[in-house]
PDB file of C-alpha atoms and ligand atoms in Angstrom:
ATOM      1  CA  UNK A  12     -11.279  13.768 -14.128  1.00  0.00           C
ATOM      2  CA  UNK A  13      -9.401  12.203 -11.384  1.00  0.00           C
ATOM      3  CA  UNK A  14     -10.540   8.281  -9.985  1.00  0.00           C
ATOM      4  CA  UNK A  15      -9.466   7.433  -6.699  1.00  0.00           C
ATOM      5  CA  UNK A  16      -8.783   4.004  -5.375  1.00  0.00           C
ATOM      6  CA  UNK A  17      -7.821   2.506  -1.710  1.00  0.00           C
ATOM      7  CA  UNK A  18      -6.098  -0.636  -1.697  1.00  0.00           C
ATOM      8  CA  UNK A  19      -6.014  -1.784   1.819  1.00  0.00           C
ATOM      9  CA  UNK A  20      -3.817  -4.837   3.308  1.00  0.00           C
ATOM     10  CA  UNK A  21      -4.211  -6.326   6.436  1.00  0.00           C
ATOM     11  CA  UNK A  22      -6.972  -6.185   8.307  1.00  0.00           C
ATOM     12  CA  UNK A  23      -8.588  -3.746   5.943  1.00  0.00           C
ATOM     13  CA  UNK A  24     -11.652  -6.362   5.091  1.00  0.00           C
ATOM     14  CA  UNK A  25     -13.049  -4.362   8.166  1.00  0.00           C
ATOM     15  CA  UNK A  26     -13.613  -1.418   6.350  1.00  0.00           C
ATOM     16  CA  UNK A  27     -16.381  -2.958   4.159  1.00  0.00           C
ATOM     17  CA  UNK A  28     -18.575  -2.332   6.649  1.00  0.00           C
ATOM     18  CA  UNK A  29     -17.910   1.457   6.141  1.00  0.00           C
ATOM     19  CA  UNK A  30     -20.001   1.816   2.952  1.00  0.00           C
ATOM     20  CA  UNK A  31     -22.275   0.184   0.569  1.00  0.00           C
ATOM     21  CA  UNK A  32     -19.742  -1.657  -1.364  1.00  0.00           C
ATOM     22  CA  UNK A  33     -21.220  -3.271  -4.300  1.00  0.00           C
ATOM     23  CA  UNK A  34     -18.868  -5.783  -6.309  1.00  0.00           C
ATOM     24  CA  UNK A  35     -17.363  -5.190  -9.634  1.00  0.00           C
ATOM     25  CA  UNK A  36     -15.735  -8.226 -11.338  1.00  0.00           C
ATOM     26  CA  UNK A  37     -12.961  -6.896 -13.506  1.00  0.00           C
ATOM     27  CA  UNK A  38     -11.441  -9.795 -16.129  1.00  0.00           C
ATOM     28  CA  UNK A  39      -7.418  -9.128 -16.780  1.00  0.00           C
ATOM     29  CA  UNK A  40      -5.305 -11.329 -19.115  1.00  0.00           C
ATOM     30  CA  UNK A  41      -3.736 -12.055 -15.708  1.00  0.00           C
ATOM     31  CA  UNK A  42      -6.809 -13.681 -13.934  1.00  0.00           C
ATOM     32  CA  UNK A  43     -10.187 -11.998 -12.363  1.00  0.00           C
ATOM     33  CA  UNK A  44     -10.206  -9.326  -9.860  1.00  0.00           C
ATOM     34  CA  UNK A  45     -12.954  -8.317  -7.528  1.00  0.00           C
ATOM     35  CA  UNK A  46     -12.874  -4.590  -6.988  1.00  0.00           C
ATOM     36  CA  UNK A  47     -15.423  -3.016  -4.709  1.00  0.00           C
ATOM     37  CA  UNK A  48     -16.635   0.624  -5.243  1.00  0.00           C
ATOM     38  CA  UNK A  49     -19.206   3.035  -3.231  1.00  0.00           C
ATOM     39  CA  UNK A  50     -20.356   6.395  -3.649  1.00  0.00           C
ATOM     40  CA  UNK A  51     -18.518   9.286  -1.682  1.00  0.00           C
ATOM     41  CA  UNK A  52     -19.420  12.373  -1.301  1.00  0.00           C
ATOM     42  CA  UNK A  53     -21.221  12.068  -5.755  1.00  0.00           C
ATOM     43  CA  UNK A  54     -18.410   9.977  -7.182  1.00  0.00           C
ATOM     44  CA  UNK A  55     -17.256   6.631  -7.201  1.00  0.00           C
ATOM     45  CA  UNK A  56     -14.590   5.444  -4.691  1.00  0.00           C
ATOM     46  CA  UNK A  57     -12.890   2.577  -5.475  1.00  0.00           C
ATOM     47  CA  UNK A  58     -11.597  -0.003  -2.586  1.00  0.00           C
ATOM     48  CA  UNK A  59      -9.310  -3.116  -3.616  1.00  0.00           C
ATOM     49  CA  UNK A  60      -8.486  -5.800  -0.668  1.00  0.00           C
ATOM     50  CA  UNK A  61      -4.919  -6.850  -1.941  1.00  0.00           C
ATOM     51  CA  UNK A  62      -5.361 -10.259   0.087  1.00  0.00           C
ATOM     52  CA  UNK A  63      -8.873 -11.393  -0.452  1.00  0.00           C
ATOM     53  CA  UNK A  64     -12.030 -10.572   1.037  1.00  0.00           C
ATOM     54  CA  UNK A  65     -10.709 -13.690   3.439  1.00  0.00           C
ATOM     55  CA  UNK A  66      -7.569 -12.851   3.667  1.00  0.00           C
ATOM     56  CA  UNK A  67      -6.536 -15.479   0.831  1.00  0.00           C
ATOM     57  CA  UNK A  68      -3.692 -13.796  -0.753  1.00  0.00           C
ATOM     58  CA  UNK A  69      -0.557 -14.577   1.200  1.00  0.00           C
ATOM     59  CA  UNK A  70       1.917 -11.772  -0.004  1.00  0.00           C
ATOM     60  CA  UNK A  71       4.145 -13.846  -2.525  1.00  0.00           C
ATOM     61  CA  UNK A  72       0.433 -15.198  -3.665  1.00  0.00           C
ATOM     62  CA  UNK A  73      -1.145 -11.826  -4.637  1.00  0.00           C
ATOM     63  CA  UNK A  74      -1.902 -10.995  -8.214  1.00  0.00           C
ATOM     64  CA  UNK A  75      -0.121  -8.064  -8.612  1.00  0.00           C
ATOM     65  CA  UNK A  76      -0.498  -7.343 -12.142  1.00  0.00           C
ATOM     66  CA  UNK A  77      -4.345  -8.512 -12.257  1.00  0.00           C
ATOM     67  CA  UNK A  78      -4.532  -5.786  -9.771  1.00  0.00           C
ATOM     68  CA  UNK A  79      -3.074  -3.408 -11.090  1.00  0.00           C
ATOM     69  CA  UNK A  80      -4.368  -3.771 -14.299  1.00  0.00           C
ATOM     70  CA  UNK A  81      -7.761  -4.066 -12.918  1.00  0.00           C
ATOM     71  CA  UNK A  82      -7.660  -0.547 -11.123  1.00  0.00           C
ATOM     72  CA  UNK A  83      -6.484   0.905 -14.675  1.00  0.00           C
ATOM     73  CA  UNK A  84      -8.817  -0.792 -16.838  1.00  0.00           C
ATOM     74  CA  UNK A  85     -11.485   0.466 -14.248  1.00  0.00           C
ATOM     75  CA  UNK A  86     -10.521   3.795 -15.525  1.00  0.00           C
ATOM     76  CA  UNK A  87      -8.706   4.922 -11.754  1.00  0.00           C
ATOM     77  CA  UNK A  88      -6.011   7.406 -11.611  1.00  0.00           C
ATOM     78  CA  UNK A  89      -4.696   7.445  -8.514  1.00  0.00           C
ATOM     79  CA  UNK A  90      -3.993   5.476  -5.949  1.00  0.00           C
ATOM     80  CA  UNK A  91      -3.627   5.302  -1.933  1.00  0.00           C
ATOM     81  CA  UNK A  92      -2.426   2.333  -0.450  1.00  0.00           C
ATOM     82  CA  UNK A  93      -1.478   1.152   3.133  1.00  0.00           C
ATOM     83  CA  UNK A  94       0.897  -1.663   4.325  1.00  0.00           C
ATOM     84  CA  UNK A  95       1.678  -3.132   7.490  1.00  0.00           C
ATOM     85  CA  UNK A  96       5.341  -2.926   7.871  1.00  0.00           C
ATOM     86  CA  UNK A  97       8.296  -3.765  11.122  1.00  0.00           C
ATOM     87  CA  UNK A  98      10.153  -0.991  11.825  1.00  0.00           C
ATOM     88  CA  UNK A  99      14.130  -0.412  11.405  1.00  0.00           C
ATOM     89  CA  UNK A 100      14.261   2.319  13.503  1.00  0.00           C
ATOM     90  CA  UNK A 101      13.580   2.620  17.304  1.00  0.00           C
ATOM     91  CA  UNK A 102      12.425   6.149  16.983  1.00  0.00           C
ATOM     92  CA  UNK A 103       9.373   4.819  14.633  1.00  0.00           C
ATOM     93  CA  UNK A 104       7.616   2.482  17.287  1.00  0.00           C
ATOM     94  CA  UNK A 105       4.689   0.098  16.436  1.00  0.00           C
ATOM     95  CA  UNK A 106       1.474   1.796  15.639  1.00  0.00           C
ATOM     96  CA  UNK A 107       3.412   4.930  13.770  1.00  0.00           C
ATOM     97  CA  UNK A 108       2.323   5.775  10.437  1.00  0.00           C
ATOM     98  CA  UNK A 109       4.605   6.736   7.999  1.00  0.00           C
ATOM     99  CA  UNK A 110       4.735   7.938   3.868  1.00  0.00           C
ATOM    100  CA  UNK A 111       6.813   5.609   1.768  1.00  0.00           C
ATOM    101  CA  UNK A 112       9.341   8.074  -0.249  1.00  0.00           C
ATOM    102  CA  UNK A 113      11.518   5.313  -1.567  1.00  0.00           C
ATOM    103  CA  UNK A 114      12.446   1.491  -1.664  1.00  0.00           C
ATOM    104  CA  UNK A 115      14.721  -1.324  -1.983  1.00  0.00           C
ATOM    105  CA  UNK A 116      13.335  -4.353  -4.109  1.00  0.00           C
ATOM    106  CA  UNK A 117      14.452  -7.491  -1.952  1.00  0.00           C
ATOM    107  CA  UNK A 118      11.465  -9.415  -3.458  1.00  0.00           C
ATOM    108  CA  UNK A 119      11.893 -12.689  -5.920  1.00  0.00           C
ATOM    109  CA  UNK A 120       9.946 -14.971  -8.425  1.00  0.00           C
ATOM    110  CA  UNK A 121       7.276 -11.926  -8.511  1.00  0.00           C
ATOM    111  CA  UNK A 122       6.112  -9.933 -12.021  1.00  0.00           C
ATOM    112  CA  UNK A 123       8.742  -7.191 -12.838  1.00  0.00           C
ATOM    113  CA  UNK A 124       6.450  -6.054 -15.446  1.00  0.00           C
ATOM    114  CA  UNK A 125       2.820  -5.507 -16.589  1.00  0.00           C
ATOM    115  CA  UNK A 126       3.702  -7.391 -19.544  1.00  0.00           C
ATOM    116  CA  UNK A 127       1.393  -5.957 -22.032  1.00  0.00           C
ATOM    117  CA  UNK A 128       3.811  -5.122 -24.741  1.00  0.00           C
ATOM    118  CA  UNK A 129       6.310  -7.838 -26.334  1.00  0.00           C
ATOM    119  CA  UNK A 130       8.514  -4.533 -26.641  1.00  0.00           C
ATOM    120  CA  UNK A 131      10.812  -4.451 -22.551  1.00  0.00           C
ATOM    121  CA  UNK A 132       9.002  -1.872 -20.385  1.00  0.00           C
ATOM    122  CA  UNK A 133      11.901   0.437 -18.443  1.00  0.00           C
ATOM    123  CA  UNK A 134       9.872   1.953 -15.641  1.00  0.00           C
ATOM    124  CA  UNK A 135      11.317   5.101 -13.794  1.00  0.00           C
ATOM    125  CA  UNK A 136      11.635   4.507 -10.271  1.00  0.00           C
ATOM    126  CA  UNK A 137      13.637   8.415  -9.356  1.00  0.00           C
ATOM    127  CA  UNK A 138      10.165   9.134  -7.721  1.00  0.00           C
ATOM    128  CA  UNK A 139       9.007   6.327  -6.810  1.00  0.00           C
ATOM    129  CA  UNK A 140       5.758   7.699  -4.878  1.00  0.00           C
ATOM    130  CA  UNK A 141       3.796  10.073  -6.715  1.00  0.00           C
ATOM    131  CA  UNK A 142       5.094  13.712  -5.234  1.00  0.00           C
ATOM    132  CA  UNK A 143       2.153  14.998  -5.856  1.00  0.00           C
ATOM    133  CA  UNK A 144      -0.275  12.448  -3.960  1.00  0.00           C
ATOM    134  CA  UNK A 145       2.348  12.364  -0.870  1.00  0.00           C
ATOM    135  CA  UNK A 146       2.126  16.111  -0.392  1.00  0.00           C
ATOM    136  CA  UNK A 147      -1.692  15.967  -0.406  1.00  0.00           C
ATOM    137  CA  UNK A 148      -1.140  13.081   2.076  1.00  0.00           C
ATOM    138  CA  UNK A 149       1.332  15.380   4.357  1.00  0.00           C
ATOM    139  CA  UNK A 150      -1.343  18.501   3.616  1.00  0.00           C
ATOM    140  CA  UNK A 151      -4.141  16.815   4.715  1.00  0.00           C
ATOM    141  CA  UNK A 152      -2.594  14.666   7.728  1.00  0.00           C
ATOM    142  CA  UNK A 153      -1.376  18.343   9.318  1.00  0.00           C
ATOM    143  CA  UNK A 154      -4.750  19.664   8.533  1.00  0.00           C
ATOM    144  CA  UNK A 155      -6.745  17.189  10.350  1.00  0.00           C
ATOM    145  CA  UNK A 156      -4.277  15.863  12.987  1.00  0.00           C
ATOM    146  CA  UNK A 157      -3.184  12.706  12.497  1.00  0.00           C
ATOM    147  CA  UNK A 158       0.490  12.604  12.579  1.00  0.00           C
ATOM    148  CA  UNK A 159       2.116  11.194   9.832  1.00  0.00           C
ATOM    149  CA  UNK A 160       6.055  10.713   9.337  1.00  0.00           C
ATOM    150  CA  UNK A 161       6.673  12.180   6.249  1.00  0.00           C
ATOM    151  CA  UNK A 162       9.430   9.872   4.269  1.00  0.00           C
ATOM    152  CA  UNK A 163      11.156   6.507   4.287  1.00  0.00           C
ATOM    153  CA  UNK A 164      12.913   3.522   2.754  1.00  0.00           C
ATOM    154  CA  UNK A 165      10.751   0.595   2.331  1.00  0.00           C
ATOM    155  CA  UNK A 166      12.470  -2.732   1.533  1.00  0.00           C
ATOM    156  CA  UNK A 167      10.154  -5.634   0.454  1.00  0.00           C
ATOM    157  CA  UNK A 168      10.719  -8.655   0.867  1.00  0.00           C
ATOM    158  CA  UNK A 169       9.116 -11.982  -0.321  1.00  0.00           C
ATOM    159  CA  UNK A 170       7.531 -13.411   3.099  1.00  0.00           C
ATOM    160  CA  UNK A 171       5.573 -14.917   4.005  1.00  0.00           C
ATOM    161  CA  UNK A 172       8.382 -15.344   7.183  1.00  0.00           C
ATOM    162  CA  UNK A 173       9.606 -13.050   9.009  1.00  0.00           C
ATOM    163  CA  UNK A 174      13.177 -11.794   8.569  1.00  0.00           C
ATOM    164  CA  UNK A 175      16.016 -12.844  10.612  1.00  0.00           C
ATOM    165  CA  UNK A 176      17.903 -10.417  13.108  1.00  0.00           C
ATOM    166  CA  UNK A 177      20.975 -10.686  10.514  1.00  0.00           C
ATOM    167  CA  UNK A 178      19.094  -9.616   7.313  1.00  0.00           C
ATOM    168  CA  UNK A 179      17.171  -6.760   9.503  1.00  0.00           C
ATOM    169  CA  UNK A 180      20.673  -5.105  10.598  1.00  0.00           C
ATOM    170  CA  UNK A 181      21.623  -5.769   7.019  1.00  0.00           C
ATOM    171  CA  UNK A 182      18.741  -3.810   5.638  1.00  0.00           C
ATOM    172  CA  UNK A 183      19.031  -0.803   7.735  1.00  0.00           C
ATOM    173  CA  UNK A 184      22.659  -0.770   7.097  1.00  0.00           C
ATOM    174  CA  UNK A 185      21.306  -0.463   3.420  1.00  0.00           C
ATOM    175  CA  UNK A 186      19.188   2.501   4.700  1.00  0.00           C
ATOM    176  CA  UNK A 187      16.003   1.048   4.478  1.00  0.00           C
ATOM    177  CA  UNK A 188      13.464   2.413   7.407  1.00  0.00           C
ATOM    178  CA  UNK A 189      10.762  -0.076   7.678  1.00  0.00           C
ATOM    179  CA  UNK A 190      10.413  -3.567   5.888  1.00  0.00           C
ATOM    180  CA  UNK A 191       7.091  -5.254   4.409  1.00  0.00           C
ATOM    181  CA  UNK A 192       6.039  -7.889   2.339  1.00  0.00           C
ATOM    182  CA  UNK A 193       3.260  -6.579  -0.034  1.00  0.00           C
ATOM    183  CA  UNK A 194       3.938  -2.934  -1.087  1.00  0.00           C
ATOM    184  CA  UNK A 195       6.190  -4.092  -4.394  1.00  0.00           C
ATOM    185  CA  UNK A 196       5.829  -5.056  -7.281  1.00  0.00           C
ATOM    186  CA  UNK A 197       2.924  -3.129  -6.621  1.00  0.00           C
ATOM    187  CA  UNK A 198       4.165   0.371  -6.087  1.00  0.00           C
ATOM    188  CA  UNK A 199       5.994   0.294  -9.459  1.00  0.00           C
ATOM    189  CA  UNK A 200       3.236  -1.572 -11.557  1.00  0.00           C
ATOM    190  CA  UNK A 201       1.334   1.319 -10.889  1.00  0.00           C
ATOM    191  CA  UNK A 202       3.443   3.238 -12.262  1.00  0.00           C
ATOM    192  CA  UNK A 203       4.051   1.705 -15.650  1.00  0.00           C
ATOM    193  CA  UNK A 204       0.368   1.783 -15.451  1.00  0.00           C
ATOM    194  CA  UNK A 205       0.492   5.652 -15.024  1.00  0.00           C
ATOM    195  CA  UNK A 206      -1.348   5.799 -11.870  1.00  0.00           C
ATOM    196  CA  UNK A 207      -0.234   8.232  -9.600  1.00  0.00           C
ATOM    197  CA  UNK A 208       0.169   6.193  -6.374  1.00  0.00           C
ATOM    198  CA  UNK A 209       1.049   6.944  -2.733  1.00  0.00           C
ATOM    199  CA  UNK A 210       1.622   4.494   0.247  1.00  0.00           C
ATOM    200  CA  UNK A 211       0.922   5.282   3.684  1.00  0.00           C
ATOM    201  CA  UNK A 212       2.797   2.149   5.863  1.00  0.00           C
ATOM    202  CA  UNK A 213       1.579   1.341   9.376  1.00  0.00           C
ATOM    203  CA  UNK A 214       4.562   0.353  12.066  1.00  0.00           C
ATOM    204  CA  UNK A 215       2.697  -2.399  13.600  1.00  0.00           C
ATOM    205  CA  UNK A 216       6.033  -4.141  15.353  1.00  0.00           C
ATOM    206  CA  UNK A 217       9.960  -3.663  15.677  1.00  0.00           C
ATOM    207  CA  UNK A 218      11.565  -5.891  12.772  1.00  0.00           C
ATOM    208  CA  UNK A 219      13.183  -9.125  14.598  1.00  0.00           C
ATOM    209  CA  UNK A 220      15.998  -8.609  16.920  1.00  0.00           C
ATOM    210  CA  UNK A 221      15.264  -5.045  17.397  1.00  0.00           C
ATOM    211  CA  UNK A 222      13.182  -5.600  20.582  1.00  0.00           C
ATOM    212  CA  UNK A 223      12.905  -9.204  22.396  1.00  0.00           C
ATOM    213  CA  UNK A 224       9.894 -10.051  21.423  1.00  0.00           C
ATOM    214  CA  UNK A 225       8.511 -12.120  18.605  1.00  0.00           C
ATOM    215  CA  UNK A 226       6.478 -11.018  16.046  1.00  0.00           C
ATOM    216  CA  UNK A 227       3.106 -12.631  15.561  1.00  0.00           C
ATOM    217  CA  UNK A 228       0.481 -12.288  12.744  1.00  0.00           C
ATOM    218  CA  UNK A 229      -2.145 -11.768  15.499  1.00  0.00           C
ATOM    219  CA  UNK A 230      -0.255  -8.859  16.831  1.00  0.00           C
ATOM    220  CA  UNK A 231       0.227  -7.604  13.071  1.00  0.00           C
ATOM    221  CA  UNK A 232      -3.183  -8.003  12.420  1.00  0.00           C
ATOM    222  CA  UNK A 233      -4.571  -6.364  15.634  1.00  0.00           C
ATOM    223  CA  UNK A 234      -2.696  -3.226  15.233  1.00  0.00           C
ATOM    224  CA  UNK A 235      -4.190  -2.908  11.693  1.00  0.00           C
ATOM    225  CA  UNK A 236      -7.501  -3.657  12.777  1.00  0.00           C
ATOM    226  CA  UNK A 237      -6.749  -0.144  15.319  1.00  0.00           C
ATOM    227  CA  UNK A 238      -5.689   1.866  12.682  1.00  0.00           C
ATOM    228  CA  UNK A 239      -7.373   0.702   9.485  1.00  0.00           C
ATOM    229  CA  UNK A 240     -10.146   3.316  10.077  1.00  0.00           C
ATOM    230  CA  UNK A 241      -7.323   5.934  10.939  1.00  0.00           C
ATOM    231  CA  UNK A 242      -5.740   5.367   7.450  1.00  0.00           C
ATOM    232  CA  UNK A 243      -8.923   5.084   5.912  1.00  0.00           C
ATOM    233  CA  UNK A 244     -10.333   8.381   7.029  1.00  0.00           C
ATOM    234  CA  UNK A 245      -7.052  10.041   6.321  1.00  0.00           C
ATOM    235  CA  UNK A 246      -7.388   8.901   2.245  1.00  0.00           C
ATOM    236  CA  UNK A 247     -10.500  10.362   2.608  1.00  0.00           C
ATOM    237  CA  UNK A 248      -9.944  13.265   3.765  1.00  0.00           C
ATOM    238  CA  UNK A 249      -7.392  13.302   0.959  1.00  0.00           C
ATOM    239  CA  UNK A 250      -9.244  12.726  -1.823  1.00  0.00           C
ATOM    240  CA  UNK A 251     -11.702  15.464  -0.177  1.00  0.00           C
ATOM    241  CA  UNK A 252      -8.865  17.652  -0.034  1.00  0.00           C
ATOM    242  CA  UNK A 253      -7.225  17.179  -3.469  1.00  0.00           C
ATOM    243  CA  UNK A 254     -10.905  17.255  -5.186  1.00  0.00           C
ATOM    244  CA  UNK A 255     -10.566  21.025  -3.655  1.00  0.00           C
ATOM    245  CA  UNK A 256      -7.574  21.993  -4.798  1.00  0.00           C
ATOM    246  CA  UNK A 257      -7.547  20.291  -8.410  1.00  0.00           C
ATOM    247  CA  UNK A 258      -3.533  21.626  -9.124  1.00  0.00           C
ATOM    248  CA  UNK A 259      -2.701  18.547  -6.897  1.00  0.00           C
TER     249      UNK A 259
HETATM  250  N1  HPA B   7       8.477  -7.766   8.429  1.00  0.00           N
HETATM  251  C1  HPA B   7       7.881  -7.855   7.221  1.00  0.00           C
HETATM  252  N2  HPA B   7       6.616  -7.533   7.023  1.00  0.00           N
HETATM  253  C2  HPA B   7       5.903  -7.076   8.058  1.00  0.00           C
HETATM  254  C3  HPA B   7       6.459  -6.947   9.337  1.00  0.00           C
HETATM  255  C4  HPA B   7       7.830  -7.298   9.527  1.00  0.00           C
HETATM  256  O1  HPA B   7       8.386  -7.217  10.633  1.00  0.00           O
HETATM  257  N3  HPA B   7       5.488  -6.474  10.149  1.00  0.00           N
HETATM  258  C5  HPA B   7       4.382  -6.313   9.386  1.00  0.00           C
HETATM  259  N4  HPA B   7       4.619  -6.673   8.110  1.00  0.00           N
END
């Protein structure tokens, strides 16, 4: 049977107040993780802040692997996630969201790996996003109205700074549609792991240079705040949706 997880990013410590969360401490050769899980709708949903119930975790400081490995442990098989990323493109303004389909690694000094074998671990990245998971997400978005854009390039880079005007006309030279901090190693952790993951990214500002004004965290963070519940009720309504049609 499938096991569904959220892990929400910015602003998504607002959702707790959605549910009855009640903690689960899971213990990873990579550190302790604090997963939360409620019931919905007679099974167990599980939610994962990637920066802290305080907002801790800066995005080079997040434990990706404990993470990971803590959703897997915790016996989950698939896996929605949301970022909060700028936007390359003009025609995907702030407050878009938008179905990863692809990425550029531009991160450094992070784990490539799970590490859990001394053998190397060669993780295949053609599909990077679980097919299977984004069409449920495209499914369900035109079945209960929320538009969603349905593929993109996401490049990741290390943060916690913003990028310069130079690298962002460098990255969407490299095609790269939006740019993040958080959604890699992440994405492809997973799927060593063999989770079948799926990340829905929220435009919440033009990447620098592309408009005159700069970007600040409090702007980043409000614009999550908005559509945190948006993305939230969309997963569920995927998982809902997917628990109906069990070929997906
Ligand atoms: N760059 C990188 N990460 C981000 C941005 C950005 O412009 N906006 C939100 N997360």
């Amino acid at each position: 049977m499938n096991k569904y997880a959220i892990i929400g990013g910015t602003g998504a410590e607002h959702l707790l107040s959605s549910a009855e969360w009640e903690d689960i401490l899971i213990s990873t050769p990579y550190g302790d993780v604090l997963l939360k899980e409620a019931d919905f709708e007679g099974e167990k949903l599980t939610l994962l802040l990637r920066h802290g119930e305080q907002h801790q975790y800066p995005p080079h400081l997040i434990n990706y692997r404990a993470n990971i490995l803590a959703l897997r442990n915790h016996g989950v098989t698939d896996v929605f996630a949301a970022n909060a990323v700028g936007s390359l493109r003009i025609d995907l303004p702030p407050e878009s969201l938008i179905l990863l389909s692809d990425f550029i690694d531009f991160t450094h000094g992070r784990p490539l790996d799970l590490g859990e074998t001394s053998k190397m671990t060669h993780t295949d990245c053609s599909e990077p996003y679980s097919a299977e998971l984004r069409t449920t997400l495209l499914e369900t978005s035109a079945e209960i109205g929320t538009p969603l854009f349905p593929r993109a390039v996401y490049l990741c880079t290390n943060g916690p700074r913003y990028e310069s005007p130079a690298e962002v006309r460098l990255f969407g030279e490299w095609g790269a549609d939006v740019v993040g901090m958080t959604g890699l190693p992440e994405a492809y952790l997973a799927r060593e792991a063999n989770m079948r993951y799926a990340c829905v990214a929220v435009v919440t500002n033009y990447a620098a240079g592309l408009d005159a004004k700069a970007i600040r965290h409090e702007d980043v963070e409000n614009i999550m705040r908005q559509k945190n519940q948006e993305i939230f009720e969309l997963f569920l309504s995927a998982i809902r949706f997917a628990k109906n049609n069990p070929s997906q």
